[in-house]
Every structure is written in C-alpha cells, then in structure tokens.
Tab-separated table of C-alpha atoms in Angstrom:
chain	number	residue	atom	x	y	z
R	439	MET	CA	-163.872	205.784	-98.184
R	440	LEU	CA	-162.223	208.049	-96.090
R	441	PHE	CA	-163.002	206.079	-92.922
R	442	LEU	CA	-161.472	203.156	-94.378
R	443	LEU	CA	-158.400	205.100	-95.317
R	444	LEU	CA	-158.214	206.373	-91.614
R	445	PHE	CA	-158.742	203.196	-90.305
R	446	PHE	CA	-155.997	201.530	-92.443
R	447	LEU	CA	-153.587	204.372	-91.474
R	448	ALA	CA	-154.375	203.657	-87.594
R	449	VAL	CA	-153.633	200.082	-88.112
R	450	LEU	CA	-150.399	200.835	-89.892
R	451	ILE	CA	-149.262	203.183	-87.185
R	452	ALA	CA	-150.275	200.707	-84.563
R	453	ALA	CA	-148.275	198.010	-86.085
R	454	GLU	CA	-145.179	200.230	-86.694
R	455	VAL	CA	-145.328	201.218	-83.023
R	456	TYR	CA	-145.942	197.718	-81.867
R	457	SER	CA	-143.135	196.524	-84.019
R	458	ILE	CA	-140.693	199.488	-82.713
R	459	TYR	CA	-141.316	198.725	-78.886
R	460	LYS	CA	-142.602	195.012	-78.837
R	461	GLY	CA	-141.495	193.473	-82.104
R	462	MET	CA	-138.453	191.866	-80.666
R	463	ASP	CA	-139.825	190.687	-77.369
R	464	LYS	CA	-139.958	186.885	-76.375
R	465	ILE	CA	-137.031	186.043	-78.662
R	466	THR	CA	-134.578	183.766	-77.079
R	467	TYR	CA	-130.988	182.754	-77.980
R	468	ASP	CA	-128.792	179.957	-77.173
R	469	ALA	CA	-125.613	178.223	-78.491
R	470	GLN	CA	-124.562	174.627	-77.776
R	471	VAL	CA	-121.266	172.887	-78.919
R	472	SER	CA	-121.154	169.229	-79.656
R	473	GLN	CA	-118.243	168.643	-76.924
R	474	SER	CA	-116.303	170.898	-74.763
R	475	LEU	CA	-113.002	168.932	-74.346
R	476	LEU	CA	-111.106	168.767	-77.786
R	477	GLU	CA	-107.863	168.017	-79.485
R	478	PRO	CA	-106.010	170.660	-81.420
R	479	ASN	CA	-107.696	171.117	-84.804
R	480	GLU	CA	-110.519	168.603	-83.932
R	481	GLU	CA	-113.626	169.670	-85.583
R	482	PHE	CA	-116.876	169.998	-83.576
R	483	THR	CA	-120.115	171.695	-84.263
R	484	ILE	CA	-121.620	174.816	-82.864
R	485	THR	CA	-125.567	174.810	-82.842
R	486	THR	CA	-127.478	178.024	-82.608
R	487	LYS	CA	-130.988	178.154	-81.715
R	488	ILE	CA	-133.188	181.408	-82.199
R	489	GLY	CA	-136.697	180.882	-80.447
R	490	HIS	CA	-139.467	183.217	-81.551
R	491	TYR	CA	-142.527	182.704	-79.246
R	492	LYS	CA	-145.241	185.048	-80.070
R	493	PHE	CA	-147.796	185.686	-82.957
R	494	TRP	CA	-145.629	188.466	-84.602
R	495	PHE	CA	-144.081	187.988	-88.152
R	496	LEU	CA	-140.513	188.925	-88.403
R	497	PRO	CA	-139.550	189.288	-92.179
R	498	TYR	CA	-135.874	190.055	-91.719
R	499	LEU	CA	-133.438	189.379	-88.947
R	500	GLU	CA	-129.685	189.697	-88.931
R	501	MET	CA	-127.780	187.651	-86.370
R	502	VAL	CA	-124.025	188.569	-85.383
R	503	GLU	CA	-122.211	186.189	-83.061
R	504	ASN	CA	-118.986	186.838	-81.392
R	505	PHE	CA	-116.695	183.878	-81.509
R	506	PRO	CA	-113.167	183.447	-80.763
R	507	ASP	CA	-110.581	184.994	-83.153
R	508	GLN	CA	-109.063	181.579	-83.728
R	509	LEU	CA	-111.995	179.791	-84.733
R	510	GLN	CA	-111.584	178.041	-88.036
R	511	PHE	CA	-114.304	177.267	-90.779
R	512	PRO	CA	-112.784	174.274	-92.694
R	513	HIS	CA	-115.968	173.278	-94.778
R	514	ASP	CA	-118.290	176.158	-94.872
R	515	GLU	CA	-116.641	178.627	-97.428
R	516	ASP	CA	-119.858	180.538	-97.954
R	517	ILE	CA	-120.244	181.672	-94.270
R	518	VAL	CA	-119.917	185.506	-93.871
R	519	VAL	CA	-117.249	186.235	-91.224
R	520	ASP	CA	-115.241	189.346	-90.358
R	521	ARG	CA	-112.378	189.292	-87.726
R	522	MET	CA	-111.669	192.077	-85.130
R	523	HIS	CA	-108.042	192.240	-83.959
R	524	SER	CA	-106.812	194.076	-81.052
R	525	ASN	CA	-103.177	194.687	-79.720
R	526	LEU	CA	-104.375	195.241	-76.425
R	527	SER	CA	-105.676	191.908	-75.295
R	528	PRO	CA	-106.313	188.689	-76.980
R	529	GLU	CA	-109.708	188.620	-75.337
R	530	LEU	CA	-110.872	191.850	-77.770
R	531	CYS	CA	-109.771	189.782	-80.869
R	532	LEU	CA	-113.157	188.204	-82.141
R	533	THR	CA	-114.553	186.725	-85.087
R	534	HIS	CA	-118.244	187.884	-86.068
R	535	LEU	CA	-120.315	185.276	-87.812
R	536	HIS	CA	-123.280	186.951	-89.830
R	537	SER	CA	-126.382	185.173	-90.595
R	538	THR	CA	-129.779	186.592	-92.056
R	539	PHE	CA	-133.185	184.809	-91.842
R	540	TYR	CA	-136.718	185.333	-91.159
R	541	LEU	CA	-139.135	183.898	-88.415
R	542	MET	CA	-142.712	182.760	-88.559
R	543	PRO	CA	-144.860	183.236	-85.425
R	544	ASN	CA	-143.971	180.526	-83.004
R	545	GLN	CA	-141.093	179.357	-84.969
R	546	ALA	CA	-137.285	178.196	-84.071
R	547	PHE	CA	-134.499	178.850	-86.191
R	548	TYR	CA	-131.533	176.372	-85.983
R	549	ARG	CA	-128.032	177.011	-87.537
R	550	SER	CA	-125.081	174.310	-87.145
R	551	VAL	CA	-121.521	175.049	-88.469
R	552	ASP	CA	-118.548	172.866	-88.413
R	553	VAL	CA	-115.561	174.635	-86.810
R	554	SER	CA	-112.191	173.839	-85.319
R	555	LEU	CA	-109.603	175.440	-82.937
R	556	PRO	CA	-105.757	174.984	-83.802
R	557	LYS	CA	-104.299	175.841	-80.281
R	558	ARG	CA	-104.281	174.701	-76.653
R	559	GLY	CA	-106.309	177.030	-74.474
R	560	ARG	CA	-109.748	177.854	-73.039
R	561	TYR	CA	-112.246	179.550	-75.358
R	562	LEU	CA	-115.547	181.308	-74.875
R	563	LEU	CA	-118.729	181.696	-76.728
R	564	GLN	CA	-119.600	184.847	-75.264
R	565	ASP	CA	-122.674	186.644	-76.668
R	566	ALA	CA	-124.796	187.505	-79.905
R	567	THR	CA	-126.640	190.645	-81.107
R	568	LEU	CA	-129.957	190.145	-83.094
R	569	TYR	CA	-131.086	193.008	-85.489
R	570	GLY	CA	-134.441	193.190	-86.756
R	571	GLY	CA	-136.365	195.933	-88.841
R	572	ASP	CA	-139.600	197.504	-87.652
R	573	PHE	CA	-142.956	196.839	-89.671
R	574	LEU	CA	-142.034	199.723	-92.217
R	575	GLY	CA	-138.559	199.176	-92.372
R	576	ILE	CA	-137.713	202.655	-91.109
R	577	ARG	CA	-135.406	201.830	-88.213
R	578	ASP	CA	-133.513	198.647	-86.749
R	579	ASN	CA	-133.980	197.220	-83.323
R	580	CYS	CA	-131.607	195.062	-81.735
R	581	ASN	CA	-131.419	192.491	-78.803
R	582	LYS	CA	-128.177	191.462	-77.041
R	583	PHE	CA	-127.828	187.943	-75.639
R	584	LYS	CA	-125.048	186.730	-73.208
R	585	VAL	CA	-124.010	183.107	-73.126
R	586	HIS	CA	-121.084	181.521	-71.298
R	587	LYS	CA	-120.034	178.271	-73.279
R	588	GLU	CA	-116.424	177.097	-72.400
R	589	ILE	CA	-114.445	175.189	-75.046
R	590	ILE	CA	-110.999	173.528	-73.682
R	591	VAL	CA	-108.557	172.535	-76.230
R	592	MET	CA	-105.955	170.101	-74.614
R	593	PRO	CA	-102.212	170.031	-75.223
R	594	GLU	CA	-101.054	168.903	-78.515
R	595	ARG	CA	-99.969	165.257	-78.637
R	596	ILE	CA	-96.346	165.331	-79.385
R	597	SER	CA	-94.376	162.117	-79.998
R	598	TYR	CA	-91.411	161.481	-77.541
R	599	PRO	CA	-89.780	158.155	-79.040
R	600	ASN	CA	-87.385	157.980	-75.932
R	601	LEU	CA	-89.933	158.659	-73.267
R	602	ASP	CA	-90.529	155.035	-72.456
R	603	HIS	CA	-86.737	154.796	-72.267
R	604	LEU	CA	-86.305	157.479	-69.993
R	605	LEU	CA	-89.238	156.449	-67.640
R	606	GLY	CA	-88.568	152.711	-68.028
R	607	ASP	CA	-86.151	152.432	-65.145
R	608	PHE	CA	-88.309	154.616	-62.936
R	609	LEU	CA	-91.632	152.488	-63.627
R	610	GLY	CA	-89.636	149.322	-63.463
R	611	ASN	CA	-88.503	149.838	-59.962
R	612	ILE	CA	-91.961	150.804	-58.885
R	613	SER	CA	-93.428	147.757	-60.676
R	614	VAL	CA	-90.789	145.672	-58.942
R	615	ARG	CA	-91.561	146.971	-55.474
R	616	ARG	CA	-95.312	146.013	-56.041
R	617	PHE	CA	-94.345	142.628	-57.059
R	618	LEU	CA	-92.141	141.957	-54.047
R	619	PHE	CA	-94.354	143.529	-51.457
R	620	ASP	CA	-97.757	142.541	-52.818
R	621	ASP	CA	-99.664	143.263	-49.692
R	622	PRO	CA	-97.524	145.683	-47.393
R	623	MET	CA	-99.225	146.796	-44.281
R	624	LEU	CA	-98.635	149.807	-42.219
R	625	THR	CA	-98.874	149.414	-38.192
R	626	VAL	CA	-100.506	152.498	-36.729
R	627	GLY	CA	-101.220	151.360	-33.236
R	628	PHE	CA	-102.176	148.593	-30.943
R	629	SER	CA	-105.489	147.495	-29.091
R	630	GLU	CA	-106.205	144.742	-26.544
R	631	TYR	CA	-106.557	141.401	-27.665
R	632	THR	CA	-110.341	140.176	-27.907
R	633	GLY	CA	-110.068	136.818	-29.211
R	634	ARG	CA	-111.645	137.452	-32.360
R	635	GLU	CA	-108.120	138.773	-34.104
R	636	PRO	CA	-105.827	136.195	-35.704
R	637	MET	CA	-102.906	134.990	-33.568
R	638	ARG	CA	-100.450	136.503	-36.377
R	639	ASP	CA	-101.575	139.830	-35.330
R	640	ILE	CA	-100.394	139.651	-31.741
R	641	SER	CA	-97.394	141.854	-30.978
R	642	TRP	CA	-95.452	139.867	-28.292
R	643	THR	CA	-93.316	142.938	-27.611
R	644	GLN	CA	-96.043	145.252	-26.873
R	645	SER	CA	-97.899	142.474	-24.953
R	646	ALA	CA	-94.823	142.114	-22.697
R	647	ARG	CA	-94.501	145.841	-22.051
R	648	MET	CA	-98.144	146.132	-21.417
R	649	GLY	CA	-98.625	142.832	-19.493
R	650	LYS	CA	-101.553	141.910	-21.359
R	651	MET	CA	-102.165	140.598	-24.852
R	652	MET	CA	-102.155	143.332	-27.607
R	653	VAL	CA	-102.671	143.050	-31.145
R	654	LYS	CA	-101.379	145.276	-34.067
R	655	GLU	CA	-103.743	147.772	-35.723
R	656	TYR	CA	-103.156	148.279	-39.302
R	657	ASP	CA	-103.583	151.103	-41.894
R	658	HIS	CA	-104.541	150.795	-45.543
R	659	THR	CA	-102.599	148.849	-47.996
R	660	ILE	CA	-99.654	150.790	-49.165
R	661	ASP	CA	-100.791	151.953	-52.801
R	662	TYR	CA	-97.625	152.955	-54.968
R	663	CYS	CA	-98.478	155.781	-57.310
R	664	VAL	CA	-96.851	158.614	-59.212
R	665	GLU	CA	-97.285	162.386	-58.730
R	666	VAL	CA	-96.882	164.443	-61.883
R	667	LEU	CA	-95.812	167.802	-61.087
R	668	VAL	CA	-95.816	170.572	-63.823
R	669	ASN	CA	-93.717	173.616	-63.094
R	670	VAL	CA	-94.123	176.700	-65.248
R	671	GLN	CA	-91.801	179.220	-63.624
R	672	SER	CA	-88.901	179.472	-65.965
R	673	VAL	CA	-87.590	182.770	-64.661
R	674	PRO	CA	-86.292	182.637	-61.061
R	675	ASN	CA	-87.894	185.104	-58.639
R	676	SER	CA	-90.600	185.963	-61.144
R	677	PHE	CA	-93.780	184.612	-62.053
R	678	GLU	CA	-93.294	184.985	-65.890
R	679	SER	CA	-92.347	182.137	-68.184
R	680	GLU	CA	-90.989	181.366	-71.546
R	681	ASP	CA	-94.137	180.412	-73.440
R	682	GLU	CA	-92.674	178.211	-75.977
R	683	GLY	CA	-90.979	176.198	-73.338
R	684	VAL	CA	-94.037	175.932	-71.044
R	685	GLU	CA	-96.225	174.753	-73.944
R	686	THR	CA	-93.495	171.995	-74.598
R	687	CYS	CA	-93.868	170.959	-70.885
R	688	PHE	CA	-97.648	170.627	-71.125
R	689	SER	CA	-97.380	168.331	-74.213
R	690	LEU	CA	-94.621	166.464	-72.394
R	691	ALA	CA	-96.985	166.058	-69.365
R	692	ARG	CA	-99.563	164.690	-71.663
R	693	GLY	CA	-97.146	162.220	-72.919
R	694	VAL	CA	-96.095	161.184	-69.179
R	695	CYS	CA	-99.865	160.580	-68.295
R	696	GLU	CA	-100.522	158.560	-71.504
R	697	VAL	CA	-97.438	156.216	-70.472
R	698	LEU	CA	-98.755	155.700	-66.998
R	699	GLU	CA	-102.067	155.120	-68.385
R	700	SER	CA	-100.653	152.531	-70.660
R	701	LYS	CA	-98.708	151.036	-67.750
R	702	GLN	CA	-102.097	150.920	-65.485
R	703	MET	CA	-100.194	152.990	-62.920
R	704	LYS	CA	-102.100	155.308	-60.664
R	705	TYR	CA	-101.106	158.965	-60.744
R	706	GLY	CA	-101.977	162.203	-59.304
R	707	PHE	CA	-101.344	165.575	-60.868
R	708	SER	CA	-100.374	169.042	-59.588
R	709	THR	CA	-99.370	172.338	-61.344
R	710	ASN	CA	-98.413	175.805	-60.181
R	711	ALA	CA	-99.771	177.415	-63.388
R	712	ILE	CA	-102.581	179.915	-63.018
R	713	THR	CA	-105.848	178.416	-64.549
R	714	LEU	CA	-108.739	179.981	-66.245
R	715	GLY	CA	-112.356	179.184	-65.015
R	716	PRO	CA	-113.898	177.909	-61.983
R	717	ILE	CA	-110.975	175.467	-61.182
R	718	GLY	CA	-108.980	177.760	-59.123
R	719	SER	CA	-105.387	179.240	-59.142
R	720	LEU	CA	-103.582	176.076	-57.800
R	721	CYS	CA	-104.895	172.851	-59.417
R	722	SER	CA	-104.249	169.355	-58.447
R	723	VAL	CA	-105.969	165.923	-59.148
R	724	ASP	CA	-105.936	163.325	-56.625
R	725	GLN	CA	-104.308	159.773	-57.687
R	726	GLY	CA	-106.404	157.645	-59.985
R	727	ILE	CA	-106.490	156.151	-63.539
R	728	GLY	CA	-108.744	155.956	-66.429
R	729	ASN	CA	-110.319	157.834	-69.146
R	730	ARG	CA	-112.254	160.206	-66.732
R	731	HIS	CA	-109.284	160.818	-64.708
R	732	PHE	CA	-106.806	161.430	-67.617
R	733	PHE	CA	-109.449	163.887	-69.213
R	734	ARG	CA	-109.686	165.767	-66.018
R	735	VAL	CA	-105.890	166.264	-66.027
R	736	MET	CA	-106.062	167.474	-69.619
R	737	GLU	CA	-108.714	169.840	-68.898
R	738	ILE	CA	-106.354	171.374	-66.224
R	739	LEU	CA	-103.551	171.478	-68.857
R	740	GLY	CA	-105.905	173.269	-71.371
R	741	ARG	CA	-106.985	175.824	-69.024
R	742	ALA	CA	-103.504	176.591	-67.767
R	743	LEU	CA	-101.546	179.931	-68.595
R	744	PRO	CA	-97.972	180.251	-69.090
R	745	GLN	CA	-97.873	182.245	-65.501
R	746	SER	CA	-97.215	180.727	-62.260
R	747	ALA	CA	-99.514	181.224	-59.234
R	748	GLU	CA	-96.481	180.643	-56.800
R	749	TYR	CA	-92.842	180.130	-56.952
R	750	PHE	CA	-91.560	176.519	-57.768
R	751	ASN	CA	-89.655	176.430	-54.235
R	752	ALA	CA	-92.975	177.029	-52.642
R	753	THR	CA	-94.494	174.304	-54.975
R	754	LEU	CA	-91.677	171.908	-53.897
R	755	SER	CA	-92.419	172.611	-50.225
R	756	ARG	CA	-96.078	171.588	-50.611
R	757	ALA	CA	-95.055	168.336	-52.463
R	758	CYS	CA	-92.686	167.714	-49.483
R	759	ARG	CA	-95.769	168.248	-46.981
R	760	SER	CA	-97.927	165.899	-49.093
R	761	ILE	CA	-95.451	162.958	-49.117
R	762	GLN	CA	-96.760	159.409	-48.345
R	763	THR	CA	-95.480	155.862	-48.269
R	764	GLY	CA	-95.384	154.542	-51.983
R	765	LYS	CA	-95.679	158.104	-53.755
R	766	HIS	CA	-93.084	158.831	-56.525
R	767	PHE	CA	-92.612	162.063	-58.306
R	768	ILE	CA	-92.286	163.067	-61.981
R	769	ILE	CA	-91.321	166.679	-62.087
R	770	ILE	CA	-91.724	168.362	-65.583
R	771	THR	CA	-90.207	171.871	-65.890
R	772	PRO	CA	-88.996	174.329	-68.614
R	773	LYS	CA	-85.527	174.108	-66.906
R	774	VAL	CA	-83.782	173.243	-63.583
R	775	ASP	CA	-82.458	176.739	-61.984
R	776	PRO	CA	-79.793	176.176	-59.497
R	777	SER	CA	-81.896	178.220	-56.915
R	778	TRP	CA	-84.275	175.198	-56.961
R	779	GLU	CA	-81.596	172.377	-56.208
R	780	GLU	CA	-81.887	172.693	-52.562
R	781	SER	CA	-85.809	172.298	-52.697
R	782	LEU	CA	-85.338	169.472	-55.083
R	783	HIS	CA	-82.926	167.731	-52.609
R	784	ARG	CA	-85.107	168.209	-49.730
R	785	LEU	CA	-87.965	166.458	-51.568
R	786	GLN	CA	-85.638	163.467	-52.512
R	787	GLU	CA	-84.441	163.334	-48.941
R	788	SER	CA	-87.926	163.403	-47.429
R	789	THR	CA	-89.131	160.433	-49.285
R	790	VAL	CA	-87.754	156.971	-49.948
R	791	ALA	CA	-89.436	156.958	-53.291
R	792	GLN	CA	-87.980	158.068	-56.488
R	793	VAL	CA	-87.946	161.653	-57.972
R	794	ILE	CA	-87.197	162.147	-61.694
R	795	VAL	CA	-86.920	165.603	-63.371
R	796	LEU	CA	-87.823	165.825	-66.953
R	797	THR	CA	-87.115	168.959	-69.277
R	798	PRO	CA	-87.468	169.742	-72.942
R	799	ASP	CA	-83.820	169.717	-73.095
R	800	SER	CA	-83.394	166.154	-71.721
R	801	PHE	CA	-85.296	164.854	-75.000
R	802	GLN	CA	-83.254	166.908	-77.217
R	803	THR	CA	-79.970	165.624	-75.443
R	804	SER	CA	-81.026	162.170	-75.807
R	805	ASP	CA	-81.980	162.457	-79.406
R	806	SER	CA	-78.723	163.966	-80.291
R	807	GLU	CA	-76.924	160.955	-78.401
R	808	GLN	CA	-78.922	158.436	-80.368
R	809	LYS	CA	-77.824	159.932	-83.584
R	810	GLU	CA	-74.230	159.916	-82.598
R	811	GLU	CA	-74.530	156.346	-81.717
R	812	ALA	CA	-76.334	155.535	-85.180
R	813	VAL	CA	-73.360	157.337	-87.016
C-alpha cells in the first residue's frame, strides 16, 4: 500500500513538473482577417486559431489578444473586453479581448468574431498572451505570441454634388483632344530608308539635308492621362498639417478617383504624405485604371498620416520634372498658400496641359453660390 502511495505521489510530482516546464509547449497561435482593405464601419471577421500538437491535456486556458483600441463589436455583446487608454501614444491604446477554453490532445481551437473600424487609418493585430494552469492548479504559465496583420481603412466616401461640375470642363477638354487627335505620334528621330517603310513616313526635308532617303522614327502614341497630386502640408515651412482639413482632402481625392474611373480616364497618383508600412515615405502610383489600380490608391490614402514627408514646393518641383505630353494635373490641397503660387505657376508653364487646384473651401464656396442662386 505504501509502495502504491509513493508511486502515485511520484507520478503526481512528475506530472506537475512536466506541466510547469513543458505543459505549454507546441502550442501555436495565428489570427487572420477576412479582408485587409475596408470601408469605414465595414464589418469583417477576425478568426483566431490555437493549435495544440501534443498528447498533454490542457483543462484551462485563458487567451488575451491585443487589438486596436478603435475596434468595435457590433453583434457580440457577450464578448469580454477591456480597453487600455494612454495619453502618450495612440499605439499604446489597446483593446484586450479575453477568451477561456480547454484543449484536448492534438486539437485546434477556432474563434471568429465580427468587428468593424470607424475611421480611416492603418491598424495592426500585434500579439496575444496565452495563460494556462499547471497540473495541480498551483501556478500559471504563459506564452506570448507575436503576429503582424495589417488592416487598412480607406477614406470615407463623401458626396460632392458639384464635383462633376468642377471637373466637367477639365475632363471635357481632355476628351475633346482625344477625339480630335485620335492617333497622334511623336517623332523622336530619323533613320535611313530601307524600302520596307511606308512612303508617308519619308521626311523630305531631312532627306534633302542628308542627301539620301530618310524616314521618321516614331515614339509611342500620346496617352492622355491625369495625375492626381495630394498635398498634406497646410502650414508653410512646416511638416505639420491641420488634421481635419487633410482628412477632407483624402476623401476628396477618393471622390476624384471615382469620377476618373467612371469616365474611363487613366490617372496616376502621388502624395507627399508620410505613409505607414512597407510602402515608403513618398508614395506614387503609375497611371492606370480599373479596380486593382483604384484600390492601390485607396491603400496609400488609408496608410497616409497628416504629416508631410517633404515641402509642397519640392513636391511641385518633382511634378515639373515628371511632365510628359498628354499629362494633366489635379492638385488637392488643404489650402493654397501664397508661397506656393510661384511653383504652381511654373508647373502650369512647364506643360501645355491643364492644372486644376481643388481645396475643401472650393466646394463650400460653390455650395453657397448654389444656395444664393436657388433663393
């Protein structure tokens, strides 16, 4: 009897020691989101998976996941959450989501929750902590898991009833040029006539000058497009901005891109805003059209901060250096400062295309004019 008691005690001590040092081994954590590019307040699903790949039974586990503080739970009222706020940095403001469960040997636990995010921005699912008791329930063990899942919320869609009116003449002129010059070609040089080129390509002036038959060499067809340029610098000689005005500019940029998409007009995009994530500090998208192109621009606008990476004058100088035949410019800025007028004038002179400047105030003025006309 004593031998059995000692044997049972030895097994109990061995199980306790094993649960303390090895009980939480071979446990994995992963979190997935149903979609990573979202509209404001659009619902999506976060699915958590806890994998347990060993023979040991875990009777009690508590999981604490650190999610963004702005995360909303529209349907699951019984979810246990607590929010940690900080005045030092928004990144220190977190929502702790608590879950308790048990795991049988070689079992996986799944938990899905529907959530939403109300504002434009870049959000991260960062880490989680898993707490598990030992075999006798004397002490707790914990494992910390790091994840890096990005969620990008696009700018809010704001209705601008007079946006088509403001862009009507601008886009109309481009369409007229495309109609009048259906297939314009750029001559980039000359080469000797071989007999295979069409007679219309012969340059008689160059042939007389060279004393032999010369034909024109053409570049690609002129492709009319629009460059959407978003400025976030609202304070001259400073990288700081007025957040509210910049947020309106981001929404206005979305509205402009949607109009260009509806008109089937190719467009590029550039901004001097600092962007979070792997994109870089100065962001641009080559000209294109279609859903993939549009959502690429929306991702940059979602990642953007209301701080500029360079002065707006430097941004306009880069735009002057990138001018090509057929490129037009739509500039969106919180306001137009007198110190930028020289650079804007230089951009206008450097291109035969049009340059239009849009600010939030331009829509307010237009709206007031419409109300006066109605009265």
